[in-house]
XYZ file of C-alpha atoms in Angstrom:
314
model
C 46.734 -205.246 -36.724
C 45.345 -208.888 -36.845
C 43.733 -210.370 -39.792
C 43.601 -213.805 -41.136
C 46.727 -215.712 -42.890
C 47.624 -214.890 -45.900
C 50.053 -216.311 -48.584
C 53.462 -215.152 -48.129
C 54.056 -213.958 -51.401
C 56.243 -210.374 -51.626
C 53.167 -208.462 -52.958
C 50.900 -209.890 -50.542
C 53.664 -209.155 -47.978
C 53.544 -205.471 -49.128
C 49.994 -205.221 -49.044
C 50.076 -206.659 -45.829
C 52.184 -204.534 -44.073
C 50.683 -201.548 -45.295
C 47.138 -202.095 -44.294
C 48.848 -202.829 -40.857
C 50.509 -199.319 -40.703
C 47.071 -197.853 -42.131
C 44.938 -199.493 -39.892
C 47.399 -199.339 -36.613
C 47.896 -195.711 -37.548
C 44.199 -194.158 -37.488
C 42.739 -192.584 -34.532
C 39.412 -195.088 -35.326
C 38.528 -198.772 -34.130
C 37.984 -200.812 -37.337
C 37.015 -203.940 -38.307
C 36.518 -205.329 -41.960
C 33.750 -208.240 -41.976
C 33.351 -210.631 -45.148
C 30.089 -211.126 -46.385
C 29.155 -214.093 -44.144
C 30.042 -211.749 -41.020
C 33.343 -213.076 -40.118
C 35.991 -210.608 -38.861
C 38.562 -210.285 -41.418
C 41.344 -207.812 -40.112
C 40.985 -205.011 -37.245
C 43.170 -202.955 -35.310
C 43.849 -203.047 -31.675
C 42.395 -199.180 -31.332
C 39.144 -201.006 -31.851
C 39.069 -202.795 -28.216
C 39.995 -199.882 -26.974
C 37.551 -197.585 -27.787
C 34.868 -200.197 -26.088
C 37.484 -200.746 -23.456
C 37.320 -204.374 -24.415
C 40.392 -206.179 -22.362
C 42.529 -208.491 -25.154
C 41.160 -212.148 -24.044
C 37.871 -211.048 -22.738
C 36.172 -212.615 -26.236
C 35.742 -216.601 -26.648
C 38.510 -217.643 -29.338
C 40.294 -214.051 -29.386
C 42.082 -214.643 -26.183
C 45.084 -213.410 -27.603
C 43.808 -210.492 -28.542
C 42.945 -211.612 -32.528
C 39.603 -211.717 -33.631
C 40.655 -212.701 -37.015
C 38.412 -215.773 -37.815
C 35.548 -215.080 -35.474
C 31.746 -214.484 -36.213
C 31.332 -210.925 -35.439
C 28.585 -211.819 -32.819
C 31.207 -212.519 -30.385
C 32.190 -209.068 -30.866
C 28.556 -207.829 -30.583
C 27.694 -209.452 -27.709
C 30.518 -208.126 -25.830
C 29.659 -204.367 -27.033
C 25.881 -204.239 -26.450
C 26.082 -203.926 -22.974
C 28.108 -201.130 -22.868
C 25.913 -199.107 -25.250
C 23.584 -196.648 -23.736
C 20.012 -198.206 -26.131
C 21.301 -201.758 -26.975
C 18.244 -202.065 -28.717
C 18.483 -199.446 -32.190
C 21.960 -200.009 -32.043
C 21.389 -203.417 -33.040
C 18.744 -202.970 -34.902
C 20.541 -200.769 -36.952
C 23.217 -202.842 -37.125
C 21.083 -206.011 -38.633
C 19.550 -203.372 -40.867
C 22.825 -202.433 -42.368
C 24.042 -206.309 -42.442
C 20.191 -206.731 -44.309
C 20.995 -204.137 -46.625
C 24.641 -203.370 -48.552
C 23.681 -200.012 -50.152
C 23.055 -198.744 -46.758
C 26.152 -196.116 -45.657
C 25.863 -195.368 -41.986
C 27.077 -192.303 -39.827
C 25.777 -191.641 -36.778
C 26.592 -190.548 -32.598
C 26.149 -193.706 -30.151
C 26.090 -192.318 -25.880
C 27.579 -195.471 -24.102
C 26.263 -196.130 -20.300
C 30.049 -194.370 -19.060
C 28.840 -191.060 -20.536
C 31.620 -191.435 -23.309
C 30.133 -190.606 -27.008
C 30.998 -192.409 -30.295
C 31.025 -192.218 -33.526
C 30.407 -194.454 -36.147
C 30.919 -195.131 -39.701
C 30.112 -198.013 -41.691
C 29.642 -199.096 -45.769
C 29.611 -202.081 -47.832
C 32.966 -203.603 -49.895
C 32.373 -204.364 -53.455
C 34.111 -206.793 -55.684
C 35.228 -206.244 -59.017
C 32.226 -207.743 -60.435
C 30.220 -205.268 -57.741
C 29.711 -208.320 -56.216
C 29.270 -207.553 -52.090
C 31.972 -209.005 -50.555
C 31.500 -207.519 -46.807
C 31.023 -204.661 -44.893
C 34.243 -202.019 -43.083
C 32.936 -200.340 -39.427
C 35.305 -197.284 -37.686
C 34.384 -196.072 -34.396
C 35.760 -192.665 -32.724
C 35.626 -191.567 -29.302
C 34.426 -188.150 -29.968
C 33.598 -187.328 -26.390
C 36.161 -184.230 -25.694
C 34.571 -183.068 -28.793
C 30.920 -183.335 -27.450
C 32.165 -181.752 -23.750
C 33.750 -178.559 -26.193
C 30.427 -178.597 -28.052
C 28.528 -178.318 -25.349
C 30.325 -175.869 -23.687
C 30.071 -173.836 -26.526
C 26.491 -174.212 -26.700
C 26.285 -173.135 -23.013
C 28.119 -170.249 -23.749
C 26.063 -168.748 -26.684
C 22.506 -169.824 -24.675
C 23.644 -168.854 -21.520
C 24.144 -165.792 -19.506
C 28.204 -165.873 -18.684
C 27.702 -164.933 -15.031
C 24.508 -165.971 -13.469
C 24.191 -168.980 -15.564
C 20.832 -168.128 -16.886
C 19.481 -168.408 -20.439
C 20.284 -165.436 -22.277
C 17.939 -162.844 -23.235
C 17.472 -164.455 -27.193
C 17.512 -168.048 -25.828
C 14.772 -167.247 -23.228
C 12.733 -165.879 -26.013
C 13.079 -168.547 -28.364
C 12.292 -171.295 -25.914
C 9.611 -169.113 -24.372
C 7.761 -168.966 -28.115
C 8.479 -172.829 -27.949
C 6.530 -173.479 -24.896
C 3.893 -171.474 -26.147
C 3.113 -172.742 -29.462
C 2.716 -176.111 -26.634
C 0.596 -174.848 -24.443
C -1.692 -173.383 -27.283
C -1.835 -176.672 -28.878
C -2.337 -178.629 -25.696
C -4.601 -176.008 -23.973
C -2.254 -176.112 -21.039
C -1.694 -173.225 -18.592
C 1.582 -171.158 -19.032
C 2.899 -168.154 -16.395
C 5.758 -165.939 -16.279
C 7.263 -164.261 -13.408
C 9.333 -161.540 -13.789
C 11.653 -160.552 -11.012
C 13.568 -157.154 -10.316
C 16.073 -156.785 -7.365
C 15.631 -153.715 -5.560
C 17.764 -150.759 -5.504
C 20.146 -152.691 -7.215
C 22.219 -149.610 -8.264
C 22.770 -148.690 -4.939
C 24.413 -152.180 -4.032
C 26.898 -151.457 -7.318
C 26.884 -147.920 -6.099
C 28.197 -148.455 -2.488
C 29.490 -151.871 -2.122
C 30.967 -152.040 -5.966
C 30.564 -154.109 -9.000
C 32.254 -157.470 -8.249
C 29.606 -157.185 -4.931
C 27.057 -156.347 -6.864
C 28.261 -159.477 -9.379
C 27.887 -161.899 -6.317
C 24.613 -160.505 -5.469
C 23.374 -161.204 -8.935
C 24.890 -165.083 -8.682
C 23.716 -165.647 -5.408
C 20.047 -164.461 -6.193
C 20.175 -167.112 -9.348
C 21.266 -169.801 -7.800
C 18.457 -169.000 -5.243
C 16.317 -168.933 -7.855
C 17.290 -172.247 -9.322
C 16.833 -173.864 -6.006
C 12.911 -173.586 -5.934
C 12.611 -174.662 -9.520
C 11.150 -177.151 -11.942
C 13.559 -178.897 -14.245
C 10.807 -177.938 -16.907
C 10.449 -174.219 -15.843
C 13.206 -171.696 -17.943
C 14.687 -168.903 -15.972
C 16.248 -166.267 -17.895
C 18.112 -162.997 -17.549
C 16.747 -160.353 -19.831
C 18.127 -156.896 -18.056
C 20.975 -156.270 -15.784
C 19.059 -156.800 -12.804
C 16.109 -158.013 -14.224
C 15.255 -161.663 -14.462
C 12.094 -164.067 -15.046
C 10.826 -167.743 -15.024
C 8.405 -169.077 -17.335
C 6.100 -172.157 -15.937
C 4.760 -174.162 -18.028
C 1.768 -176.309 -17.482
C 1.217 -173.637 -14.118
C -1.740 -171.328 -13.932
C -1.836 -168.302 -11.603
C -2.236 -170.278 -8.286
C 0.913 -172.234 -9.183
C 2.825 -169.001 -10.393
C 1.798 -166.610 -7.512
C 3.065 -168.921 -4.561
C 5.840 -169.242 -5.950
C 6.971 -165.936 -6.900
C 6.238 -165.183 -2.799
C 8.601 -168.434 -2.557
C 10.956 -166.821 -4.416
C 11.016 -163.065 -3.200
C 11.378 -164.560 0.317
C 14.607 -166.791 -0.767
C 15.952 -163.189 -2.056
C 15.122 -161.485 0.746
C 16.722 -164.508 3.067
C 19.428 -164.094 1.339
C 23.366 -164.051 3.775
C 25.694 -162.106 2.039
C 28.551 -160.069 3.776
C 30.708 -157.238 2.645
C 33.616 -156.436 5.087
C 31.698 -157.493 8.045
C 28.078 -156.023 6.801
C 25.348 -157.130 5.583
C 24.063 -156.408 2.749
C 20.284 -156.026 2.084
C 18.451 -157.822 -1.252
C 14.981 -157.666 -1.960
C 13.006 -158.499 -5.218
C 9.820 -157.631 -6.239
C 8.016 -160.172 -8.901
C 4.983 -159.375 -11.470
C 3.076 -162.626 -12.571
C 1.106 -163.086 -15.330
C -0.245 -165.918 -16.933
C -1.572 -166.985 -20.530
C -4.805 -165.521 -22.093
C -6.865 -166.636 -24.719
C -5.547 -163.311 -26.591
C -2.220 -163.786 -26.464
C -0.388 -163.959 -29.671
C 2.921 -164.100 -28.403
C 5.182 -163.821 -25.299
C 5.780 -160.339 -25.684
C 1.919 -159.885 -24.380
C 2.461 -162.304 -21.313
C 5.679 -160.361 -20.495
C 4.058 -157.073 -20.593
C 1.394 -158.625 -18.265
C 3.948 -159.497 -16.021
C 5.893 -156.265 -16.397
C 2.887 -153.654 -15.171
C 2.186 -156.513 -12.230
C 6.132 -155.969 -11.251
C 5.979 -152.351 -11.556
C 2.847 -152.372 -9.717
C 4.779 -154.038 -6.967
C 7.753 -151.377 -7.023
C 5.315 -148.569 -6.989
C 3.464 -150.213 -3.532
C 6.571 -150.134 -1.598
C 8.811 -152.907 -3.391
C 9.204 -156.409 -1.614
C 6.452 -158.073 -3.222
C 4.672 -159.801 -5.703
C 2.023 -158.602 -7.350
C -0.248 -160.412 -10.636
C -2.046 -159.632 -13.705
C -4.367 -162.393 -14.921
């Protein structure tokens, strides 16, 4: 810990020492500013967490910022916060204000994420005497989170959203497109005989099949378009702001990436085809379920013409 000088007094000793063994000993960078925004006391975990190297601040070469406006401190964080801008705002708003408690997630430009707490000090005489900050690195957190998240919207093997995330994203997109008038499609994909591939090559071919018709699939898309996995086999992509000549090309793009596909199985080949039903949004359509059944005759339409192809339902 550094702070400022203090009388050397036994109780002020005592005190001393054990806001140093606090302050040393918690997983958060703090600092503890008076009420004229001088740094009072902080702990060295509090360079670290910006990755702020001990001398790198005018008048704290020693690594003590004891003494020092906190602006030298500020200036050396902003740049390594991902929007400098309502971090500092917020900052000045909770300097303006000493009722204001703060808790909130800041992304820094390295991809790290922190978190940070702040609230006023209060004198006896609830007087405001200055202001205590903690950041946390919570970024394995985050990465755990997210993972997480992936795993519950996310189908485990083919890496496509999950049969309730596709719906709930689908309803999303179009509540949008009704209030925007924009065009939405759906293509909905089936690979072809895929029971046979399971049946004669086995399941962990038929697995790779399945991944390497995804990440086909993936290729030839929009970051804004959702693919999802709603069946075994059975797949589809919802495009928004894409009307039927959009959709249609692209589900021929997509049956011919399928049906280019290179996959060996003890020195064979082996064959996968899709067929695709499109369908895009009419002025009747409640709800996805109606676009989806659309798109589901089209694709069995397909099947029953020889399989291989795309067919469409306006």
């Amino acid at each position: 810990m550094t702070s400022t000088q203090a009388p050397a007094t036994p109780e002020r000793k005592f005190e001393r020492s054990l806001l140093e063994a606090i302050l040393e000993a918690s997983p958060d960078g703090i600092f503890v500013v008076d009420d004229q925004g001088i740094i009072l006391c902080h702990n060295q975990r509090l360079l670290e967490v910006f990755g702020i190297a001990p001398g790198a601040i005018a008048g704290g070469e020693d690594g003590d910022l004891a003494g020092l406006d906190d602006q030298n401190l500020l200036t050396q964080v902003l740049p390594l916060i991902h929007e400098p801008e309502p971090f500092l705002q917020r900052v000045m708003m909770l300097y303006a204000d000493p009722l204001l408690e703060d808790h909130c997630e800041l992304e820094c430009r390295d991809g790290r994420t922190l978190e940070r707490h702040s609230r006023a000090l209060w004198g006896e005489d609830q007087c405001y005497v200055g202001r205590v900050w903690f950041f946390r690195d919570i970024t394995a957190r985050k990465r755990v989170e997210h993972a997480l998240e992936q795993l519950a919207q996310h189908d485990p093997l083919t890496g496509a959203a999950n049969r309730r995330h596709f719906f709930e994203r689908a309803a999303e997109e179009l509540a949008r497109a009704r209030r925007h008038g924009d065009a939405l499609s759906l293509v909905m994909l089936d690979l072809d005989h895929f029971k046979r591939i399971n049946d004669h090559w086995g399941h962990a071919t038929g697995d790779r099949v399945l991944q390497a018709f995804a990440a086909g699939v993936r290729s030839l898309l929009r970051r804004e378009d959702l693919f999802g996995r709603i069946g075994g086999e059975e797949f589809v992509v919802l495009l928004p702001a894409t009307g039927l000549e959009g959709a249609l090309p692209l589900a021929e793009r997509l049956r011919r990436q399928t049906e280019g596909l290179d996959l060996e199985e003890n020195g064979e080949r082996v064959s996968v085809t899709t067929s695709a039903g499109v369908a895009t949004l009419g002025a009747g359509d409640a709800s996805t379920d109606a676009l989806l059944q659309r798109a589901d005759e089209a694709l069995y339409a397909a099947k029953r013409a020889g399989r291989n192809r795309s067919f469409c339902q306006a």
